[in-house]
Amino acid sequence: MSLLRFKMVDAAINHSAVEPNVPEGRPSDYFAAKVFNRAAMRKYLDKKTYSILLETMEKRTPLPYEVADSVAAGMRQWALEHGADHYTHWFQPLTGGTAEKHDAFAEPDGAGGVLEEFSGKLLVQQEPDASSFPNGGIRNTFEARGYSAWDPTSPAFIVDTTLCIPTVFIAYTGEALDYKVPLLRALTAVDRAATEVCRYFDKNVQRVVSYLGWEQEYFLVDESLWAVRPDLMLTGRTLMGHESAKNQQLEDHYFGAIPTRVMAFMKDLEYECLKLGIPVKTRHNEVAPNQFELAPVYEEANLANDHNQLLMTVMDKIARRHQFRVLLHEKPFKGINGSGKHNNWSLGTDTGVNLLGPGKTATENLQFVTFLVNAISAVYKYNGLLKASIMSATNAHRLGANEAPPAIISTFLGSQVSAVLDKLAAGKGDGAIRFDAKNIFKMNGISHIPTLLLDNTDRNRTSPFAFTGNRFEFRAVGSSDNCAEAMIVLNTIMAAELVEFRKAVDAKIEAGTKKEKAIYEVLKQMIKACEAIRFDGNGYSDEWKTEAAKRGLDCENSTPLMIDRYLDEATVRMFSEQGVFSAVELEARAEVKWETYTKKIQIEGRVLGDLTMNHIVPIASRYEALLLDKVYKMSQIPGLNAASDIALIKKIQDHTASIQRLTEEMTEARKQANRIEDQRAKAIAYHDTVAVFFDEIRYHIDKLEEIVDDQMWPLPKYRELLFLR
Ligand code: ADP
Ligand code: MG
């Protein structure tokens, strides 16, 4: 192997497990030690301040300005005592990551010393000079002001020595420039709509909370090897690399013993997470070599999403301590599984009822079916939009590949729930829902209703939106995504659907139908109308693609074209009626999505061009020159046959010539695309005319990797990258 590659492989082999920083003691000793949570608030705030803040957090009432100063004082005290010397507004711009700008607490006191200052004003609102975050044209540079404002519903926390205050990020003119604003709006919308519907069943319900439990998949690679793969470094994925002879075909990695180095990393990571109040619970090997998963216990969606964002940053940092790099890209390696981030989603009332879980009484079960049917009906109506919410240049590699859900949204309900809905739709009169002894649903005459026990082993891992007993699991979300995007769409379409539902039921009640019967009748219609979204078969199969198209489901798989779904007339109206996005905000976000798509493909194109011309072609040519030399020398000695060497030379010639030609064509296509001003058209051009070269060029490179002397090959190979011990 090349000297550099040899050195790096050697270094990787010699990296041994780093002792994790985890102290003695139990998680309960240090859980949320770095979070300004309720316990800390109670201790550091006076009674009155605490109760007002609590009210704000629970009822989402505005925090009076005067109170902010007292909160800030308490928070500062807590932060200083916990080792913080800086503070930052922590927000989630449309770059997909998180942003922070640290300021020191220390301020000159005017008498030659410093004082630790932190006022309510600094806590509540700041004006970061954030003009270069993506904004889709909402802020022209001459009006580059954006504000960050405190979100009291997500507690402040300390990372290293910085107090991080979760904030929203908005334009001077009020438009959302981040993920948090629309997420909070969507959560409000679904709370409002769901609470109203709950009142059909229980007058005591005051509030409905949306829950999110994410499962984060990721890859780890050794840092030394990562450092000599410019494609991994710059694009997060390998743009070339022949498949390893052994990869995941033996299925020996999934749930297998966790490698020692990785275990040390996981322990460290979990410790950091627990201190930050992230309730991590599950860790295991995933299907592909070097692929792992971490999942916490579900939380209220806004907090859960902040925790996921925080996790992604913390992971990266801890990985470096262990001489790893975390790959959050959805498809870092060809030929093995990619990574997703399943979003487990449910709604629950402040009276403690999970609206997507079957209940104990007839009323509870009717309520459960009501929310279930509204969910699938919403997903049916907006299946294209829901898909758009998770589509990106990177996730596009995963969806539709044979291990992940296809680029078509459908719902899986399992045999029991399906049976209930079918019976309900066929419904003879207003039957109640119950199970017999074997847990089989039966529709009876009203009243006698035993507990519903759903067998949640009834699973379909090929479904992008599967019901799993007490929640839906949206499995198409990408591993690098901000979950907010999916949660915004899901909660908003649910809100819109519940509003429609309520209107329909109320109309029937006003016309004299009894409430329960009215609900049944409306549900019946809905179940029939959204039948096309229900699919319990194999989502990976080709037949499903044909079938889904026949059913009228959105089958588009070009990312730039999918972004159009955000701007459909019905979508714009729905978002604005629910108070989640204005038309301007939607247009701006679509612009940002197109622009981001273009940039990602542009970077990949550049890296690929650079690697082919500076790494691959020169090495292949050098090997070819050796062969040529050999053949020439052989020709000097009578009786030697150089035919096989000549054939090899020809192969190398063919591949390098193809690579050079295709790279030139790709560069030309990029130049053409770059001339396009309109962001949508440009993204389409990048999709249709630039990205199409990637696999073709890769094909020839991977062929060369098989031919060229291993001693010369410059880039670590899959077999070296993929098998951590
Ligand atoms: P899986 O079998 O899908 O891998 P896991 O137990 O790993 O399941 O993860 C499931 C995730 O779903 C966890 O984050 C869990 O807390 C979450 N979850 C469980 N119940 C609910 C619910 N009612 N609403 C939302 N999330 C939930
Ligand atoms: Mg899961």
Short mmCIF file of C-alpha atoms in Angstrom, two decimals, residues 6 41 87 90 102 184 191-192 214 250 257 265 304 312 370 421 428 528 541 567 575 578 614 641 648 659 692 698 715:
data_model
loop_
_atom_site.label_atom_id
_atom_site.label_comp_id
_atom_site.label_asym_id
_atom_site.label_seq_id
_atom_site.Cartn_x
_atom_site.Cartn_y
_atom_site.Cartn_z
CA PHE A 6 0.21 2.13 5.31
CA MET A 41 -34.63 26.51 39.40
CA TYR A 87 -22.93 32.09 27.86
CA TRP A 90 -27.96 28.27 21.18
CA HIS A 102 -20.01 32.74 23.17
CA LEU A 184 -43.14 25.32 18.40
CA ASP A 191 -52.20 20.87 20.89
CA ARG A 192 -55.12 23.17 20.04
CA TRP A 214 -35.69 9.32 18.11
CA LEU A 250 -23.12 -12.83 7.38
CA ALA A 257 -20.71 -7.80 20.82
CA PHE A 265 -16.72 5.64 23.36
CA ALA A 304 -36.48 15.73 22.38
CA MET A 312 -25.06 15.09 17.40
CA THR A 370 -60.16 8.48 16.18
CA LEU A 421 -60.52 -0.29 10.67
CA LYS A 428 -73.08 -2.34 10.47
CA LYS A 528 -62.51 4.45 3.09
CA SER A 541 -40.34 -4.74 -3.53
CA LEU A 567 -45.43 25.15 -2.30
CA PHE A 575 -49.68 25.80 6.87
CA GLN A 578 -52.52 26.34 11.21
CA ASN A 614 -5.02 14.05 -8.54
CA ASN A 641 4.31 -13.78 -24.24
CA LEU A 648 -4.34 -5.40 -18.36
CA ILE A 659 -12.67 8.58 -15.96
CA VAL A 692 -25.70 11.45 -12.78
CA ARG A 698 -17.14 5.60 -9.47
CA LEU A 715 -7.02 5.64 -0.33
#
